[in-house]
Short mmCIF file of C-alpha atoms in Angstrom, two decimals:
data_model
loop_
_atom_site.label_atom_id
_atom_site.label_comp_id
_atom_site.label_asym_id
_atom_site.label_seq_id
_atom_site.Cartn_x
_atom_site.Cartn_y
_atom_site.Cartn_z
CA MET A 1 81.54 106.04 113.40
CA HIS A 2 80.01 109.21 112.08
CA PRO A 3 77.66 108.65 109.10
CA TYR A 4 79.69 111.03 106.91
CA LEU A 5 82.88 109.11 107.64
CA THR A 6 81.15 105.79 106.99
CA ARG A 7 79.86 107.04 103.65
CA PHE A 8 83.27 108.52 102.76
CA ASP A 9 84.99 105.21 103.56
CA ARG A 10 82.42 103.19 101.62
CA GLU A 11 82.61 105.40 98.50
CA LEU A 12 86.41 105.61 98.44
CA ALA A 13 86.78 101.86 99.08
CA LEU A 14 84.41 101.22 96.18
CA ILE A 15 86.61 103.30 93.86
CA VAL A 16 89.75 101.44 94.99
CA SER A 17 88.00 98.06 94.66
CA LYS A 18 87.42 98.78 90.97
CA LEU A 19 91.14 98.66 90.24
CA PRO A 20 91.89 95.81 87.82
CA ASP A 21 92.79 92.37 89.18
CA ALA A 22 96.16 92.75 87.44
CA VAL A 23 97.28 95.18 90.19
CA ARG A 24 96.80 92.61 92.98
CA PRO A 25 100.44 91.37 92.88
CA LEU A 26 101.62 95.00 93.07
CA MET A 27 99.30 95.65 96.01
CA LEU A 28 100.47 92.52 97.85
CA THR A 29 104.10 93.55 97.28
CA ALA A 30 103.47 97.12 98.44
CA SER A 31 101.69 95.86 101.55
CA PHE A 32 104.62 93.51 102.25
CA ILE A 33 107.15 96.35 101.92
CA GLY A 34 105.09 98.49 104.28
CA GLN A 35 104.70 95.91 107.02
CA PRO A 36 106.00 97.09 110.40
CA ILE A 37 108.87 94.59 110.65
CA ILE A 38 110.39 95.89 107.40
CA VAL A 39 109.75 99.54 108.18
CA ILE A 40 111.15 99.23 111.72
CA ALA A 41 114.18 97.31 110.39
CA THR A 42 114.74 100.17 107.94
CA ALA A 43 114.57 102.71 110.79
CA ILE A 44 117.08 100.66 112.78
CA ALA A 45 119.36 100.43 109.72
CA ILE A 46 119.25 104.23 109.42
CA GLY A 47 120.30 104.48 113.07
CA LEU A 48 123.08 101.92 112.65
CA GLY A 49 124.27 103.82 109.58
CA GLY A 50 124.37 106.91 111.77
CA VAL A 51 126.42 105.10 114.41
CA ILE A 52 128.89 103.78 111.81
CA ARG A 53 129.22 107.20 110.15
CA GLY A 54 129.32 109.04 113.46
CA SER A 55 126.19 110.96 112.48
CA ARG A 56 124.15 111.88 115.54
CA PRO A 57 121.31 113.32 113.41
CA LEU A 58 120.77 109.92 111.76
CA VAL A 59 120.74 108.21 115.15
CA TYR A 60 118.29 110.79 116.51
CA ALA A 61 116.09 110.45 113.44
CA SER A 62 116.04 106.67 113.85
CA VAL A 63 115.12 106.92 117.51
CA GLY A 64 112.47 109.51 116.64
CA THR A 65 110.84 107.16 114.15
CA LEU A 66 110.76 104.34 116.69
CA VAL A 67 109.20 106.64 119.30
CA ALA A 68 106.63 107.73 116.71
CA PHE A 69 105.66 104.06 116.19
CA GLY A 70 104.86 103.88 119.88
CA GLY A 71 102.58 106.89 119.48
CA ASN A 72 100.77 105.27 116.56
CA THR A 73 100.22 102.08 118.54
CA THR A 74 98.91 104.11 121.47
CA ILE A 75 96.38 105.86 119.21
CA LYS A 76 95.22 102.46 117.89
CA HIS A 77 94.50 101.33 121.46
CA ILE A 78 92.72 104.56 122.38
CA VAL A 79 90.46 104.62 119.31
CA HIS A 80 89.70 100.86 119.23
CA ARG A 81 88.40 100.90 115.66
CA ALA A 82 87.73 97.41 114.33
CA ARG A 83 89.08 96.47 110.93
CA PRO A 84 86.80 95.85 107.96
CA GLU A 85 85.20 92.41 107.93
CA THR A 86 87.01 90.94 104.92
CA LEU A 87 88.63 87.65 103.98
CA TYR A 88 92.01 89.38 104.02
CA VAL A 89 91.57 90.52 107.62
CA GLY A 90 90.29 87.07 108.59
CA GLY A 91 93.51 85.55 107.26
CA MET A 92 95.87 87.98 108.99
CA ARG A 93 98.26 86.34 111.44
CA ILE A 94 98.60 89.40 113.66
CA HIS A 95 95.47 91.31 114.61
CA SER A 96 95.47 94.93 115.69
CA TYR A 97 93.08 97.82 115.57
CA SER A 98 92.44 99.60 112.31
CA PHE A 99 92.86 103.32 113.07
CA PRO A 100 95.31 104.69 112.09
CA SER A 101 96.95 102.44 109.51
CA GLY A 102 100.36 101.36 110.77
CA HIS A 103 101.49 100.62 107.22
CA ALA A 104 100.57 104.13 106.04
CA PHE A 105 102.01 105.74 109.17
CA GLY A 106 105.26 103.80 109.25
CA SER A 107 106.01 104.06 105.55
CA THR A 108 105.35 107.81 105.64
CA VAL A 109 107.72 108.36 108.57
CA VAL A 110 110.56 106.00 107.63
CA PHE A 111 110.47 106.11 103.84
CA GLY A 112 109.69 109.83 104.07
CA LEU A 113 112.88 110.20 106.11
CA LEU A 114 114.77 108.34 103.38
CA ALA A 115 113.29 110.74 100.80
CA TYR A 116 114.40 113.69 102.92
CA LEU A 117 117.91 112.26 103.23
CA ALA A 118 118.03 111.55 99.49
CA TYR A 119 116.96 115.10 98.75
CA GLN A 120 119.68 116.42 101.07
CA HIS A 121 122.52 114.24 99.82
CA LEU A 122 121.91 113.31 96.17
CA SER A 123 122.56 115.61 93.25
CA HIS A 124 119.97 116.78 90.74
CA PRO A 125 118.16 114.96 89.09
CA TRP A 126 118.73 111.93 91.35
CA HIS A 127 117.28 113.53 94.45
CA VAL A 128 114.10 114.39 92.53
CA ILE A 129 113.79 110.91 91.00
CA THR A 130 114.45 109.17 94.32
CA THR A 131 112.03 111.39 96.23
CA ALA A 132 109.30 110.89 93.62
CA ALA A 133 109.80 107.11 93.68
CA ILE A 134 109.53 107.05 97.47
CA VAL A 135 106.37 109.17 97.45
CA ILE A 136 104.84 106.79 94.90
CA LEU A 137 105.80 103.85 97.15
CA ILE A 138 104.21 105.48 100.22
CA VAL A 139 100.98 106.20 98.33
CA THR A 140 100.89 102.69 96.85
CA ILE A 141 101.39 101.12 100.28
CA GLY A 142 98.43 103.08 101.62
CA ILE A 143 96.19 102.25 98.67
CA SER A 144 97.17 98.59 98.97
CA ARG A 145 95.75 98.43 102.48
CA VAL A 146 92.35 99.59 101.23
CA TYR A 147 92.53 97.45 98.07
CA LEU A 148 93.28 94.31 100.08
CA GLY A 149 90.55 95.09 102.61
CA ALA A 150 92.86 95.54 105.60
CA HIS A 151 91.76 99.12 106.32
CA PHE A 152 89.12 101.71 105.74
CA PRO A 153 90.32 104.66 103.61
CA SER A 154 90.09 107.03 106.59
CA ASP A 155 92.51 104.77 108.51
CA VAL A 156 95.06 105.16 105.72
CA ILE A 157 94.55 108.90 105.38
CA ALA A 158 94.98 109.30 109.14
CA GLY A 159 98.16 107.20 108.96
CA TRP A 160 99.55 109.41 106.20
CA LEU A 161 98.66 112.60 108.10
CA LEU A 162 100.04 111.43 111.45
CA GLY A 163 103.12 110.04 109.71
CA SER A 164 103.66 113.37 107.95
CA LEU A 165 103.33 115.23 111.24
CA SER A 166 105.82 112.87 112.91
CA LEU A 167 108.24 113.23 110.01
CA PHE A 168 107.93 117.02 110.16
CA LEU A 169 108.69 116.99 113.91
CA ILE A 170 111.70 114.70 113.42
CA ILE A 171 113.12 116.95 110.69
CA LYS A 172 112.40 120.05 112.83
CA PHE A 173 114.28 118.42 115.70
CA LEU A 174 117.25 117.76 113.42
CA HIS A 175 117.26 121.36 112.15
CA PRO A 176 115.92 123.63 114.92
#
C-alpha cells in the first residue's frame, strides 16, 4: 500500500481505538446487523415486498442491490488486500479480503435504499427521523469494523463510497 494510505489508516484506526470500552457491545451489535447474511436477507425481503405489492421498482431495486454485492465481491478479489492482523480477524469464521468493506458497502446500499423508501413514503417528521437513524446505523456499522479490527479505515471509506455510488445508480434506474 502507498505510504500515505498506510499512515492515514494507522492514524484513523488509532483514533477509533481510543473509543471507550463501554461502546464494545454497541460495536459488536452494529457489526452483527451489517453482516452480509442480514443485509442480503433485507434486500431479498424488499424484493419479496415488491412482489407481494406488485411493485416492480422494489423488485428491481432488490435485484440491483444483489448485483451490486457481486461487484463488491469482484473488487475484493481484484485488489487482494489482506485484513489487519488482529485477534478479531483471527477468530473470524469466514475469511475474505479486506478492500472494500462488505459491511460498509452492503449496509450503505441496502439500508440506504430503506432510507430512500422511508423518505419517499413516510410523512414529516417521520421520514427525517427514520432517515437520520438509518444514516447513524450505516456510519456505526462502518466504524465498528475498524473498532473491532476487521478492517482498515480506508476499506470502510471505500465501502461507503462504492455503496453510495451503487445506491445512486439504483435510484437513478428507478427514476430515469
